[in-house]
mmCIF file of C-alpha atoms in Angstrom:
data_model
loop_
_atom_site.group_PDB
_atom_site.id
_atom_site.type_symbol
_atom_site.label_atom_id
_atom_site.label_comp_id
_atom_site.label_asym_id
_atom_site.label_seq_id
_atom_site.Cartn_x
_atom_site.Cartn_y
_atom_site.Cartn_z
ATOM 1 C CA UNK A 1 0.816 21.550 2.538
ATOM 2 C CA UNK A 2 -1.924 22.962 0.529
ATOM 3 C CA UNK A 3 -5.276 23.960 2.234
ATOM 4 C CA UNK A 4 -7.280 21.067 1.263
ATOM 5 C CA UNK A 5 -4.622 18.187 2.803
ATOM 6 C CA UNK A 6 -4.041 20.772 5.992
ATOM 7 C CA UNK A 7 -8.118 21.241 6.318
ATOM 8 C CA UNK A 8 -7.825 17.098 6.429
ATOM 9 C CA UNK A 9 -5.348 16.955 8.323
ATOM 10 C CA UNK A 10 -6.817 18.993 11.444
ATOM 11 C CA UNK A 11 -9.604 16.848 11.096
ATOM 12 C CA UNK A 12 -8.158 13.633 11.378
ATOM 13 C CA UNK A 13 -6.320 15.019 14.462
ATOM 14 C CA UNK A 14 -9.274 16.759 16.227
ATOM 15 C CA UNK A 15 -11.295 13.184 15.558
ATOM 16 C CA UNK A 16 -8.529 11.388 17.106
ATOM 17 C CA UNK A 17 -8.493 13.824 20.010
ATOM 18 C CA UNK A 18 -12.131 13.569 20.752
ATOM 19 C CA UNK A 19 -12.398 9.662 20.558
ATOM 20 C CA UNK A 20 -9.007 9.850 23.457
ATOM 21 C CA UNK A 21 -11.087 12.345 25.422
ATOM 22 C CA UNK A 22 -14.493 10.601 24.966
ATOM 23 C CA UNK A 23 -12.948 7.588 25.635
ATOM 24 C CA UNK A 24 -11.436 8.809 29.095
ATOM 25 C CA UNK A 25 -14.737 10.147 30.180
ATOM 26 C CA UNK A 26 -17.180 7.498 29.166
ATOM 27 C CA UNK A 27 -15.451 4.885 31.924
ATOM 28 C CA UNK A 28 -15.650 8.143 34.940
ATOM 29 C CA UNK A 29 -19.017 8.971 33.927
ATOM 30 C CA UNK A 30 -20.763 5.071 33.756
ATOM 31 C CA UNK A 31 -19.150 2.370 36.044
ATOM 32 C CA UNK A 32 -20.229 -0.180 33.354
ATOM 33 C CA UNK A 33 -17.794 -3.524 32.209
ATOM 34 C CA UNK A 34 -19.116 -3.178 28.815
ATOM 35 C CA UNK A 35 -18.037 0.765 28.361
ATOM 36 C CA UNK A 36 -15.242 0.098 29.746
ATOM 37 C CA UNK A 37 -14.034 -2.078 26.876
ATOM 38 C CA UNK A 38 -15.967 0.512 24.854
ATOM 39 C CA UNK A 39 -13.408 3.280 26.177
ATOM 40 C CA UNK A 40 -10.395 1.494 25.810
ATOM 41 C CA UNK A 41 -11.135 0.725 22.019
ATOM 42 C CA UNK A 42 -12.351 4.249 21.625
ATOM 43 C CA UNK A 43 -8.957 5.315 23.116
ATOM 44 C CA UNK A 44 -7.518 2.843 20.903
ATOM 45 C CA UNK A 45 -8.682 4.137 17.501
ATOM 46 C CA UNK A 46 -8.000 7.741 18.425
ATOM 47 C CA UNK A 47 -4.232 7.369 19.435
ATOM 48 C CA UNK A 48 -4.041 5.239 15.723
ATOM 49 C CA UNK A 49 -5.767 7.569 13.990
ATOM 50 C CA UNK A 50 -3.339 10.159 15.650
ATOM 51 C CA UNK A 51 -0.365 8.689 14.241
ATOM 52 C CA UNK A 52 -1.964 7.841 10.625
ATOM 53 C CA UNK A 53 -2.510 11.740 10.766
ATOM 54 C CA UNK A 54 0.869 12.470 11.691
ATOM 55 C CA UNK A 55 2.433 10.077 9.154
ATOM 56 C CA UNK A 56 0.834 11.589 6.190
ATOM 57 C CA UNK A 57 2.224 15.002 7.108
ATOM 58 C CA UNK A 58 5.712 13.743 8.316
ATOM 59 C CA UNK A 59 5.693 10.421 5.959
ATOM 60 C CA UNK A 60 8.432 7.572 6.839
ATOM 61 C CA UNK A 61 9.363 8.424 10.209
ATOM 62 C CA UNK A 62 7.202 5.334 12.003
ATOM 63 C CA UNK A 63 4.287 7.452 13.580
ATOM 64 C CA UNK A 64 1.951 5.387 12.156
ATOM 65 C CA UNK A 65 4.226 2.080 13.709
ATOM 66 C CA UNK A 66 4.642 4.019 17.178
ATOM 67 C CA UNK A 67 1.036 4.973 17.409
ATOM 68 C CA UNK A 68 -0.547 1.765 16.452
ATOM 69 C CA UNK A 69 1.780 0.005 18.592
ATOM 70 C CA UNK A 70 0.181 2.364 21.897
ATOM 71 C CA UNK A 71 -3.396 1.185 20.156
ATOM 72 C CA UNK A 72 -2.991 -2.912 20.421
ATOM 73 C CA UNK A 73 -1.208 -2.752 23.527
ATOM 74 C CA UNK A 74 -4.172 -1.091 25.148
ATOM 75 C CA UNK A 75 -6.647 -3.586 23.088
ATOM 76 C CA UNK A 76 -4.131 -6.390 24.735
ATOM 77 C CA UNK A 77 -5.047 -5.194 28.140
ATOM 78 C CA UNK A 78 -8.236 -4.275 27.980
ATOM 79 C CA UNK A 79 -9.271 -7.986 26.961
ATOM 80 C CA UNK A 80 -8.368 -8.966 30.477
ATOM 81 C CA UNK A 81 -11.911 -7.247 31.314
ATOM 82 C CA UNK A 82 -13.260 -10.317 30.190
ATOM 83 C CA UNK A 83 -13.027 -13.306 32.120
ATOM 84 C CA UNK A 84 -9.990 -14.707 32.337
ATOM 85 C CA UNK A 85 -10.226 -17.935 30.396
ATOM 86 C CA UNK A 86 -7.831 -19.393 27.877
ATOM 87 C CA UNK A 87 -9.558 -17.173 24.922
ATOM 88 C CA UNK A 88 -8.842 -13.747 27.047
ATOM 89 C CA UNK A 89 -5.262 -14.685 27.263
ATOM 90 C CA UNK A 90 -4.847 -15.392 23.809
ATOM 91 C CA UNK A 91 -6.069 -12.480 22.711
ATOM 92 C CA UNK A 92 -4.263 -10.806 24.993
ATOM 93 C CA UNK A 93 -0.924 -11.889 24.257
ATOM 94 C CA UNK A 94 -1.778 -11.464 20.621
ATOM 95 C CA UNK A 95 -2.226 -7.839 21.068
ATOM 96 C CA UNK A 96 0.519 -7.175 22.876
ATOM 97 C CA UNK A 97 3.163 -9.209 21.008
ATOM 98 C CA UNK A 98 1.382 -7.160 18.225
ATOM 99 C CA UNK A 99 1.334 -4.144 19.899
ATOM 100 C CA UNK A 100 5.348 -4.221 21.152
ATOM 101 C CA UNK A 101 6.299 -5.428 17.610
ATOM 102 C CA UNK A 102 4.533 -1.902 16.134
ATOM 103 C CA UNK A 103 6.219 0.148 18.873
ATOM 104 C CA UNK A 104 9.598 -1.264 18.363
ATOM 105 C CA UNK A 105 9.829 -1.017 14.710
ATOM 106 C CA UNK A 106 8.296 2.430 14.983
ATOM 107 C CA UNK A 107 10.599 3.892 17.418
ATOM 108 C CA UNK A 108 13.909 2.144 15.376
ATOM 109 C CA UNK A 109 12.263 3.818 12.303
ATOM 110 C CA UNK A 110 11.594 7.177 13.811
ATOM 111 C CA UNK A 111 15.383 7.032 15.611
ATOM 112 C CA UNK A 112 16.969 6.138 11.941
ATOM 113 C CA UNK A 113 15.001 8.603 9.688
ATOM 114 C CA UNK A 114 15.509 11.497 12.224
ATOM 115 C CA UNK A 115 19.392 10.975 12.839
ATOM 116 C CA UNK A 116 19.476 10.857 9.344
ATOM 117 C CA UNK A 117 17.440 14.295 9.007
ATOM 118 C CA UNK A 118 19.394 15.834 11.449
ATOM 119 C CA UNK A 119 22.302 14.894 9.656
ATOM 120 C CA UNK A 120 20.896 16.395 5.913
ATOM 121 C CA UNK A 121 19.084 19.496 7.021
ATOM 122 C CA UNK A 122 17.466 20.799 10.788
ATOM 123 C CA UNK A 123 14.086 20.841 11.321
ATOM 124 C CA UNK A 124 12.194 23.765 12.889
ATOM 125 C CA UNK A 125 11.386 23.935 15.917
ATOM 126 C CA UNK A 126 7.550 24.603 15.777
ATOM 127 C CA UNK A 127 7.368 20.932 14.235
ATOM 128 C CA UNK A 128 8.510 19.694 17.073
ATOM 129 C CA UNK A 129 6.441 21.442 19.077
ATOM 130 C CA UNK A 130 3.317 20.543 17.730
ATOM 131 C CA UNK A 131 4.494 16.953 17.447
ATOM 132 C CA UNK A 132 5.763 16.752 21.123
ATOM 133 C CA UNK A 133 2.071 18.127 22.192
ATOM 134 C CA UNK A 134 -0.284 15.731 20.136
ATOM 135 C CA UNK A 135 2.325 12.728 21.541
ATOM 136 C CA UNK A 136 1.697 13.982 25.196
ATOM 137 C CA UNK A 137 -1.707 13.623 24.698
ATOM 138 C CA UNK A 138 -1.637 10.449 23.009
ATOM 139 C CA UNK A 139 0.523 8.914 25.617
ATOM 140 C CA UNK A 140 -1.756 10.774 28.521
ATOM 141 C CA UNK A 141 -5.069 9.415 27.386
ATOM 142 C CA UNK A 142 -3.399 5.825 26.519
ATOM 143 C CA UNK A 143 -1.858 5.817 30.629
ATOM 144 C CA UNK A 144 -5.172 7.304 31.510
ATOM 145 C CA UNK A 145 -7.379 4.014 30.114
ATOM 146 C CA UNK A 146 -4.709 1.752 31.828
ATOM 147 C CA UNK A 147 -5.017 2.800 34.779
ATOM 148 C CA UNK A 148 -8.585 2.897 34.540
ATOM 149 C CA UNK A 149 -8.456 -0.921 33.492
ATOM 150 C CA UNK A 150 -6.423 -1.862 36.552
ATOM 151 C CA UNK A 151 -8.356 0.230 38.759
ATOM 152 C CA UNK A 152 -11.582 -1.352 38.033
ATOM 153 C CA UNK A 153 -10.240 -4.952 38.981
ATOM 154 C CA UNK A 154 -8.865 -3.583 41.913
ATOM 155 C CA UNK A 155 -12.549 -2.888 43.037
#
C-alpha cells in the first residue's frame, strides 16, 4: 500500500471512529429524542464507513456487506424512537430485513474468501490484529447505541 492510499486509509478509519465515539457521547451528554436518532445514525455511518475502509485494503472479503449490515440494523431500531405508527414499523422492518440480508451475505463472503486464503497462502498475524481491534470497536459502539435506544424507552 503506497503512502498516499495508507494516508487515506487512516483517515477514513479515524473518521469512522470519531462519528462511533461522538455518536455514543452525544445521547449521555443531552437526554434529547431528536439526538438520540442523531447518535444512532452517526453510529451508523461510522461503523459503514469502517467497513468501506477495510474493504478497500482487504478487497472481496464482505467487510463492506458485514459492516453495512451492523449500520441498517441500528437505523431499523432506532426508528422505533418515533412513534410507533404503521410508518415506524415499516421502516423498521425495512432496515432490518436490509440490515440481516448485508450481514448474512457478508459473513458467507468473508467465511468463503478466508477458507479459501487459508487454503492458498497464511496471512500474518498483525492483519488480524488490527482487523480484530477496529471490529471490537465497531461492534462495541453499535451494542453501545442499542442499548442506549432501549434504555431510553425504558424511562
Amino acid at each position: 500500500m503506497n503512502n498516499n492510499k495508507q494516508s487515506s486509509f487512516f483517515d477514513g478509519i479515524g473518521l469512522g471512529i470519531n462519528l462511533i465515539i461522538a455518536g455514543i457521547f452525544l445521547p449521555l451528554l443531552f437526554h434529547n429524542k431528536f439526538l438520540l436518532i442523531i447518535a444512532a445514525i452517526l453510529i451508523a455511518f461510522g461503523i459503514m464507513g469502517l467497513g468501506i475502509e477495510l474493504e478497500k485494503v482487504y478487497p472481496n472479503l464482505g467487510y463492506t456487506n458485514i459492516f453495512m449490515g451492523f449500520g441498517f440494523i441500528l437505523l431499523g431500531v432506532s426508528t422505533l424512537v418515533f412513534s410507533v405508527n404503521i410508518l415506524t414499523k415499516v421502516l423498521f422492518l425495512l432496515f432490518i430485513l436490509i440490515g440481516f440480508f448485508a450481514l448474512v451475505s457478508g459473513t458467507l463472503k468473508y467465511f468463503s474468501n478466508n477458507t479459501k486464503e487459508s487454503k492458498e497462502r497464511k496471512t500474518s498475524k498483525k492483519n488480524h490484529s488490527s482487523l480484530s481491534i477496529i471490529s471490537i470497536f465497531s461492534i462495541t459502539g453499535f451494542l453501545a447505541n442499542i442499548v442506549t435506544i432501549i434504555s431510553y424507552f425504558h424511562r
